[in-house]
XYZ file of C-alpha atoms in Angstrom:
537
model
C -1.138 88.982 -6.268
C 2.515 88.495 -5.430
C 4.102 85.939 -3.289
C 4.773 88.362 -0.550
C 1.245 89.448 -0.568
C -0.043 86.047 -0.182
C 2.180 85.168 2.595
C 0.895 87.830 5.040
C -2.724 87.200 4.161
C -5.124 86.670 7.120
C -5.515 82.870 8.046
C -8.210 80.500 9.460
C -6.622 79.146 12.603
C -7.266 76.086 14.948
C -7.137 76.616 18.495
C -6.985 73.507 20.736
C -7.360 74.338 24.373
C -9.392 72.658 27.042
C -9.455 75.825 29.057
C -12.340 78.102 27.768
C -10.915 81.231 29.118
C -7.595 80.683 27.411
C -9.520 79.942 24.275
C -11.346 82.831 24.316
C -8.476 85.117 24.981
C -6.723 83.738 22.383
C -9.537 83.656 19.849
C -9.819 87.346 20.597
C -6.322 88.350 19.848
C -6.260 86.420 16.754
C -9.549 87.972 15.336
C -8.319 91.328 15.965
C -5.495 90.445 13.931
C -7.559 89.465 10.922
C -7.525 85.975 11.406
C -10.631 83.519 11.512
C -10.808 81.131 14.512
C -11.960 77.730 15.008
C -11.837 76.324 18.508
C -11.734 72.720 20.052
C -11.331 71.686 23.637
C -9.560 68.101 23.189
C -7.152 66.575 21.093
C -9.534 64.478 19.584
C -11.942 67.243 18.864
C -9.189 69.051 17.075
C -7.959 65.953 14.985
C -11.904 65.254 14.141
C -12.091 68.685 12.930
C -9.008 68.198 10.472
C -10.514 64.915 9.137
C -14.156 66.263 8.297
C -13.337 69.863 7.450
C -13.567 70.445 3.715
C -11.228 73.547 4.397
C -8.303 72.461 6.268
C -7.243 75.375 8.429
C -3.807 77.377 7.920
C -2.079 76.848 11.231
C -2.989 75.347 14.499
C -2.027 76.523 17.989
C -2.150 73.577 20.625
C -1.922 73.342 24.302
C 0.519 70.846 25.534
C -1.859 69.596 28.609
C -4.988 68.407 27.078
C -7.478 65.907 28.913
C -7.210 63.077 26.471
C -3.980 63.270 25.099
C -0.695 65.218 25.121
C -0.522 68.139 22.721
C 2.831 66.673 21.716
C 0.710 63.423 20.333
C -1.724 65.698 18.484
C 0.860 67.597 16.806
C 2.578 64.266 15.815
C -0.423 62.632 14.403
C -1.194 65.885 12.373
C 2.293 65.664 10.838
C 1.985 61.764 10.143
C -1.038 62.356 8.235
C -0.444 63.005 4.602
C -3.484 65.169 4.457
C -2.454 67.453 7.227
C 1.457 66.977 7.088
C 1.827 70.436 5.673
C -0.130 72.181 8.575
C 2.053 74.438 10.574
C 1.779 73.817 14.697
C 2.603 76.248 17.170
C 2.677 74.350 20.538
C 1.836 76.584 24.100
C 2.217 75.790 27.459
C 2.053 77.287 31.018
C 3.440 74.129 32.619
C 5.616 72.456 30.216
C 8.190 75.393 29.626
C 11.672 73.361 30.413
C 14.194 73.322 27.413
C 13.431 69.482 27.494
C 9.949 70.070 26.897
C 10.577 72.340 24.097
C 12.809 70.036 22.672
C 10.281 67.286 22.725
C 7.641 69.538 21.243
C 9.786 70.719 18.506
C 10.964 67.391 17.686
C 7.409 65.810 17.534
C 6.131 68.266 15.149
C 5.637 71.678 16.292
C 7.098 74.422 14.132
C 7.305 76.757 17.167
C 6.814 76.755 20.920
C 5.542 79.536 23.291
C 5.422 79.848 27.045
C 2.536 81.074 28.823
C 1.550 83.463 29.941
C 1.771 85.068 26.387
C 1.989 88.453 25.181
C -0.561 88.981 22.424
C 2.067 90.730 20.217
C 4.403 88.008 20.475
C 1.454 85.383 19.575
C 0.501 87.524 16.649
C 3.901 87.765 15.322
C 4.830 84.063 15.839
C 1.724 83.273 14.021
C 2.661 85.834 10.914
C 6.319 84.374 10.725
C 5.103 80.531 11.095
C 2.562 81.332 8.143
C 5.020 83.148 6.384
C 7.419 80.355 6.345
C 4.897 77.618 5.816
C 3.396 79.382 2.769
C 6.522 80.039 1.128
C 7.440 76.620 1.728
C 4.124 75.212 0.203
C 4.648 77.694 -2.636
C 8.024 76.319 -3.534
C 6.859 72.332 -3.151
C 3.753 73.294 -5.433
C 5.993 75.250 -8.038
C 8.354 72.230 -8.054
C 5.540 69.756 -8.748
C 4.017 72.243 -11.477
C 7.705 72.370 -13.088
C 7.930 68.543 -13.101
C 4.519 68.301 -14.492
C 5.526 71.068 -17.195
C 8.458 69.128 -18.006
C 6.654 66.138 -18.610
C 4.083 67.952 -20.598
C 6.658 69.272 -22.775
C 8.151 66.057 -23.528
C 4.570 64.923 -24.715
C 4.004 67.995 -27.028
C 7.272 67.759 -28.449
C 6.655 63.906 -29.175
C 3.370 64.457 -31.002
C 3.891 63.569 -34.710
C 0.573 65.110 -35.972
C -1.575 68.133 -35.267
C -4.851 66.541 -33.419
C -2.596 64.695 -30.916
C -0.374 67.729 -30.486
C -3.266 70.231 -29.707
C -4.808 67.783 -27.255
C -1.536 67.489 -25.711
C -0.988 71.435 -25.345
C -4.391 71.732 -23.937
C -4.387 68.974 -21.356
C -0.916 69.858 -20.252
C -2.309 73.492 -19.490
C -4.952 71.709 -17.486
C -2.557 69.762 -15.413
C -0.009 72.297 -14.724
C -2.612 75.107 -13.624
C -5.020 72.478 -12.030
C -8.111 73.630 -13.797
C -10.154 74.204 -16.964
C -8.140 75.354 -20.383
C -8.490 76.322 -23.684
C -5.872 76.817 -26.668
C -6.205 78.478 -30.006
C -4.032 77.174 -32.862
C -3.542 77.552 -36.570
C -2.938 74.024 -37.983
C -0.363 73.217 -40.438
C -3.255 72.916 -43.181
C -4.025 76.525 -42.194
C -7.095 75.839 -40.040
C -8.106 77.768 -36.929
C -8.684 75.333 -34.129
C -9.753 75.568 -30.527
C -9.134 72.914 -28.207
C -11.016 72.763 -24.944
C -11.148 70.511 -21.480
C -12.942 70.943 -18.385
C -9.729 69.897 -16.474
C -6.840 67.597 -15.622
C -8.249 64.169 -16.873
C -10.857 65.590 -18.634
C -11.226 64.604 -22.313
C -10.087 67.448 -24.975
C -12.585 68.725 -27.510
C -11.154 70.288 -30.992
C -13.474 72.304 -33.152
C -12.963 75.150 -35.733
C -12.334 78.718 -34.657
C -12.618 81.882 -36.303
C -9.534 82.450 -38.548
C -9.373 85.852 -37.405
C -9.309 85.321 -33.756
C -5.584 84.751 -33.425
C -4.648 87.844 -35.066
C -7.210 89.947 -33.002
C -5.680 88.598 -29.531
C -2.261 89.241 -30.656
C -3.375 92.621 -31.680
C -4.692 93.249 -28.427
C -1.026 92.661 -26.755
C 0.716 94.516 -29.500
C 2.359 91.233 -30.413
C 1.288 91.910 -34.167
C 3.721 90.057 -36.596
C 6.875 89.884 -34.079
C 8.200 87.016 -32.415
C 7.606 86.837 -28.632
C 5.167 85.919 -25.767
C 2.493 88.207 -24.441
C 0.157 87.676 -21.341
C -3.114 89.269 -21.414
C -6.485 89.444 -19.107
C -9.569 89.576 -20.698
C -12.489 90.615 -18.905
C -15.328 88.131 -19.161
C -17.468 90.083 -21.592
C -14.511 90.714 -23.882
C -13.715 86.963 -24.060
C -17.484 86.343 -24.546
C -17.640 88.354 -27.530
C -14.407 87.255 -28.956
C -15.169 83.547 -28.301
C -19.162 83.047 -27.665
C -19.003 79.165 -27.157
C -15.819 78.626 -25.330
C -16.357 77.383 -21.569
C -14.073 79.168 -19.593
C -16.118 81.192 -16.823
C -15.375 84.945 -15.317
C -12.093 86.949 -16.603
C -9.428 84.991 -18.656
C -5.755 84.848 -18.460
C -4.052 84.024 -21.586
C -0.817 83.847 -23.139
C 0.332 84.189 -26.780
C 3.508 83.096 -28.317
C 4.996 83.275 -31.793
C 8.404 81.885 -32.177
C 8.781 83.361 -36.112
C 7.997 86.534 -37.329
C 4.844 86.339 -39.560
C 3.460 83.063 -37.940
C 0.189 83.046 -36.310
C 0.751 82.592 -32.500
C -0.287 79.913 -30.117
C -2.626 80.927 -27.568
C -3.420 79.192 -24.265
C -5.854 80.480 -21.819
C -7.444 79.896 -18.406
C -9.457 81.350 -15.879
C -7.794 84.461 -14.336
C -8.372 83.191 -10.967
C -6.099 80.374 -11.728
C -3.182 82.748 -12.325
C -2.532 84.216 -8.922
C 1.334 85.003 -8.607
C 4.121 85.902 -10.939
C 5.021 81.891 -10.950
C 1.736 81.158 -12.386
C 2.414 83.961 -15.010
C 5.644 82.315 -16.107
C 4.026 78.986 -16.228
C 1.343 79.963 -18.305
C 3.882 81.773 -20.701
C 5.952 78.648 -20.741
C 3.114 76.582 -21.966
C 2.522 78.917 -24.665
C 5.966 78.819 -25.846
C 6.363 75.208 -25.719
C 3.089 75.093 -27.904
C 4.708 77.681 -30.141
C 7.905 75.864 -30.770
C 6.439 72.449 -31.156
C 3.954 73.709 -33.669
C 6.619 75.210 -35.656
C 8.664 71.983 -35.838
C 5.316 70.162 -36.565
C 4.553 72.775 -39.642
C 8.098 72.736 -40.898
C 8.058 68.944 -40.870
C 4.953 68.859 -42.732
C 6.170 71.268 -45.134
C 9.342 69.284 -45.999
C 7.274 66.099 -45.806
C 5.155 67.148 -48.137
C 8.013 68.513 -50.315
C 10.058 65.251 -50.297
C 6.507 63.482 -51.371
C 5.990 65.456 -54.101
C 9.999 65.212 -54.918
C 9.735 61.442 -54.804
C 6.582 61.073 -56.957
C 7.981 63.192 -59.623
C 10.551 60.580 -60.009
C 8.173 57.764 -60.701
C 7.003 56.737 -64.041
C 3.698 58.453 -65.058
C 2.547 55.712 -67.077
C 3.236 51.954 -67.896
C 4.360 51.041 -71.619
C 1.768 49.036 -73.311
C 3.563 45.393 -74.546
C 1.985 42.585 -76.149
C 2.259 39.365 -74.223
C 2.553 40.952 -70.708
C 0.005 42.985 -68.665
C 1.321 45.091 -66.022
C 0.208 46.290 -62.598
C 2.056 48.377 -60.230
C 1.179 49.819 -56.820
C 3.152 52.438 -54.909
C 2.462 53.578 -51.421
C 4.339 55.890 -49.488
C 5.300 55.635 -45.850
C 3.082 56.969 -43.111
C 2.788 60.751 -42.853
C 5.354 60.816 -39.616
C 7.962 58.637 -41.363
C 10.865 59.928 -43.108
C 11.014 59.996 -47.197
C 12.392 56.667 -48.529
C 13.991 55.883 -51.865
C 11.741 52.959 -53.223
C 11.389 53.338 -57.122
C 10.108 51.265 -59.997
C 10.484 51.501 -63.667
C 9.254 49.686 -66.785
C 11.161 50.674 -69.946
C 10.287 49.087 -73.548
C 13.698 48.721 -75.292
C 14.675 47.045 -78.524
C 15.395 43.767 -76.815
C 12.220 43.525 -74.717
C 10.292 45.112 -71.900
C 12.963 45.924 -68.643
C 11.201 45.772 -65.561
C 13.204 47.353 -62.648
C 12.410 47.655 -58.742
C 14.685 49.234 -56.259
C 15.399 50.882 -53.011
C 18.326 53.595 -52.037
C 19.341 52.631 -48.624
C 18.379 55.071 -46.019
C 15.243 57.527 -45.373
C 15.666 61.209 -46.270
C 15.160 63.841 -48.922
C 18.621 62.698 -50.165
C 17.538 59.181 -50.394
C 14.788 60.220 -52.912
C 17.156 62.592 -54.825
C 19.616 59.448 -55.023
C 16.579 57.162 -56.174
C 15.838 59.998 -58.892
C 19.447 60.130 -60.271
C 19.585 56.264 -60.216
C 16.268 55.616 -61.917
C 16.907 58.347 -64.519
C 20.039 56.818 -65.502
C 18.907 53.528 -65.581
C 16.178 54.480 -68.015
C 19.060 56.126 -70.278
C 21.060 53.058 -70.074
C 17.856 50.826 -71.003
C 17.137 52.611 -73.919
C 20.539 52.755 -75.466
C 20.135 48.972 -75.509
C 22.384 47.618 -72.521
C 21.585 44.521 -71.260
C 20.989 44.007 -67.422
C 24.458 43.238 -66.027
C 25.685 46.111 -68.123
C 23.150 48.467 -66.428
C 23.993 47.487 -63.181
C 27.963 47.796 -63.858
C 27.130 51.384 -65.107
C 25.083 52.420 -62.208
C 27.980 51.077 -59.893
C 30.414 53.369 -61.524
C 27.885 56.272 -61.284
C 27.464 55.925 -57.605
C 30.894 55.547 -56.992
C 31.540 58.634 -58.868
C 28.830 61.017 -57.909
C 27.360 59.501 -54.482
C 30.179 57.580 -52.654
C 28.742 55.747 -49.687
C 25.301 55.459 -51.152
C 24.114 51.847 -51.287
C 21.062 50.513 -53.578
C 19.310 47.458 -53.954
C 18.112 46.808 -57.613
C 16.510 43.969 -59.384
C 16.197 43.896 -63.175
C 13.943 41.723 -65.286
C 14.407 41.707 -69.142
C 11.466 40.200 -70.641
C 12.000 38.947 -74.302
C 8.953 39.652 -76.638
C 6.403 37.353 -75.848
C 6.937 37.039 -72.335
C 8.355 33.328 -72.233
C 11.906 33.957 -71.438
C 13.130 36.156 -68.200
C 16.813 37.434 -67.839
C 16.740 38.259 -64.068
C 19.808 40.530 -62.684
C 19.458 41.157 -58.947
C 21.723 43.066 -57.058
C 20.966 42.643 -53.377
C 17.173 43.133 -53.824
C 14.174 41.216 -52.519
C 14.136 38.287 -54.976
C 11.330 38.151 -57.373
C 8.490 35.731 -57.125
C 7.843 33.512 -60.035
C 4.575 31.821 -60.499
C 3.920 29.181 -63.068
C 0.625 27.634 -63.859
C 0.262 24.443 -61.691
C 3.218 25.067 -59.610
C 4.099 26.761 -56.138
C 5.446 30.270 -56.249
C 9.020 30.495 -55.954
C 11.640 32.889 -55.099
C 14.334 33.549 -57.641
C 17.155 33.174 -55.426
C 20.577 34.066 -57.195
C 21.512 37.618 -56.550
C 24.660 39.836 -56.687
C 25.758 42.284 -54.099
C 24.201 45.694 -53.461
C 25.286 48.636 -55.754
C 27.371 50.975 -54.146
C 29.996 48.521 -52.778
C 32.119 48.356 -55.984
C 31.871 44.638 -56.304
C 31.390 42.839 -59.500
C 27.963 41.821 -60.694
C 27.171 38.084 -61.903
C 25.715 37.477 -65.178
C 22.004 37.359 -65.421
C 19.902 34.063 -64.909
C 17.493 32.847 -67.610
C 14.092 31.698 -66.429
C 11.525 30.138 -69.014
C 8.001 30.607 -68.344
C 4.938 29.118 -69.949
C 2.147 30.786 -71.130
C 0.028 32.462 -68.112
C 3.348 32.778 -66.033
C 3.659 35.702 -63.683
C 6.081 37.706 -61.810
C 5.912 39.611 -58.488
C 8.570 41.917 -57.674
C 8.303 44.456 -54.475
C 10.492 46.369 -52.080
C 11.458 45.392 -48.470
C 8.865 47.865 -47.074
C 6.042 45.364 -48.040
C 7.757 42.194 -46.509
C 9.908 43.426 -43.752
C 8.368 43.236 -40.134
C 11.014 44.459 -37.176
C 9.701 41.887 -34.933
C 9.944 38.710 -37.267
C 12.635 37.263 -39.143
C 12.603 38.117 -42.846
C 12.388 34.228 -44.071
C 9.564 34.040 -41.877
C 7.388 36.842 -43.441
C 8.663 35.969 -47.270
C 7.390 32.404 -46.540
C 3.899 34.196 -45.099
C 4.211 36.426 -48.494
C 4.652 33.251 -50.762
C 1.835 31.699 -49.302
C -0.854 34.441 -49.625
C 0.301 34.727 -53.203
C -0.391 31.078 -53.737
C -3.869 31.329 -52.412
C -4.396 34.883 -53.978
C -6.289 35.527 -57.194
C -4.992 35.142 -60.485
C -5.773 38.845 -61.704
C -2.708 40.702 -60.695
C -4.527 43.914 -59.960
C -6.680 41.921 -57.370
C -3.328 40.170 -56.307
C -1.659 43.367 -55.675
C -4.478 45.117 -53.569
C -4.842 41.785 -51.281
C -0.904 41.934 -50.784
C -1.280 45.514 -49.504
C -4.114 44.826 -47.589
C -2.504 41.785 -45.843
C 1.339 43.053 -45.417
C 1.284 47.098 -46.208
C -0.501 48.342 -43.270
C 1.014 50.740 -40.802
C 4.377 50.480 -42.237
C 7.103 52.986 -41.949
C 8.628 52.432 -45.317
C 7.599 53.006 -48.940
C 6.356 50.086 -50.496
C 6.479 49.454 -54.374
C 4.930 46.523 -56.281
C 5.239 45.525 -59.862
C 3.262 42.528 -61.074
C 3.423 41.001 -64.456
C 1.179 38.232 -66.232
C 2.813 36.715 -69.447
C 0.017 35.791 -71.975
C 2.373 34.765 -74.669
C 0.436 36.937 -77.342
C 2.881 38.530 -80.121
């Protein structure tokens, strides 16, 4: 139905006039024009009808001279009530016909003012013109409200970071914009067909599996095939029931399908056909489908890139740890949450001629670039260690490498060379979280001395030596485990040290406890190396 057709539809008219003859004549003229008429003999009767009726009339015709109050007051009270303020009012009078009367009536709420005796043609034309204007205004106000809702829905949909919340926001948003039940169909980034349904605005959204072929069948029905674009389709109830027997939409269904990239599965949003009555409604439904398709494409692209980045990141980490007499090792590596960016945390354990070299570091920043730089640094570190370079020389060589191949990139890195037997440690720390040294019978302590970050072109100090008795332990972590945005680092480091002090002696159990205590819901990668030195040769 077009807006123009809607504007000239017959209306329900409330006639308020204490003169039964006048009311009968007005009713006869209006009914002949196709309108439905409701009568009232006093102003209070008319107002009471408006308050109690479930279906408010489309327009009111009110006589100025009423027995209980003036028609001016009735109009004023109608316009002041939020539930009836939109109702157009035509004021009529046989006595109050002066320009001053017209001015007062129009200023107190009337949309038109006619003097009696009335011409039937003029009355019907005035009703039609007033309705046309009122309906156009109501339609514009409704469209503005729906566009505002669409804007809010779009923001919510684009802010979704995972598929279930995305699907729920598209479906609930469709219900909010078109004020009724809604259904949406998607192919998730994991290639699962999903149907989302809701009973209406504010209702819960249910997700359930759908037939994988359903989206392609719908796309073929509107000649969308594999092309990008958006199409609108009206599906008879019987056809919709055969396509989706379990769906909750009753009657014929209006649906929009959108595909933003050739070959991608489309996104479909559907509502009862009765909810799509105008070209404005059709455009809103199409825009909702477009919003869903664009946001899902971004979510799918991000998921693919994130999975690729994680695979790349993990490929750079050691596949196994060396077995060294006198040292037991445990490591933990946990990537950031699924919707966080790829980081550059890494660890390494290399058996060299001078002992076991433990390394833990972090490329500053979060991106696929950080992950690739991490791989470059780790492979270079391993090569320098196998060549027999001591910790300080390794840091100096990595500083030169970054300056030449990755200018502007900075890296934190802590190296610990464990001499055979595990009794002497050589620690060289380039701006990283200090390692935690644990001696039997003593409180854990952070090894504080450290040099600057790599990548700044600054010299690195000589390593410091730490002597450990048999049974000593060492713990090295990246900042993703101990940093909390809402608390100073020294506070969380203190809590971390106290947790270690009260934790188990077994390093595997200790790593698990630390991840459970500090590693939940973090948006950064976490790496942990724990070593226990038994002193066995």
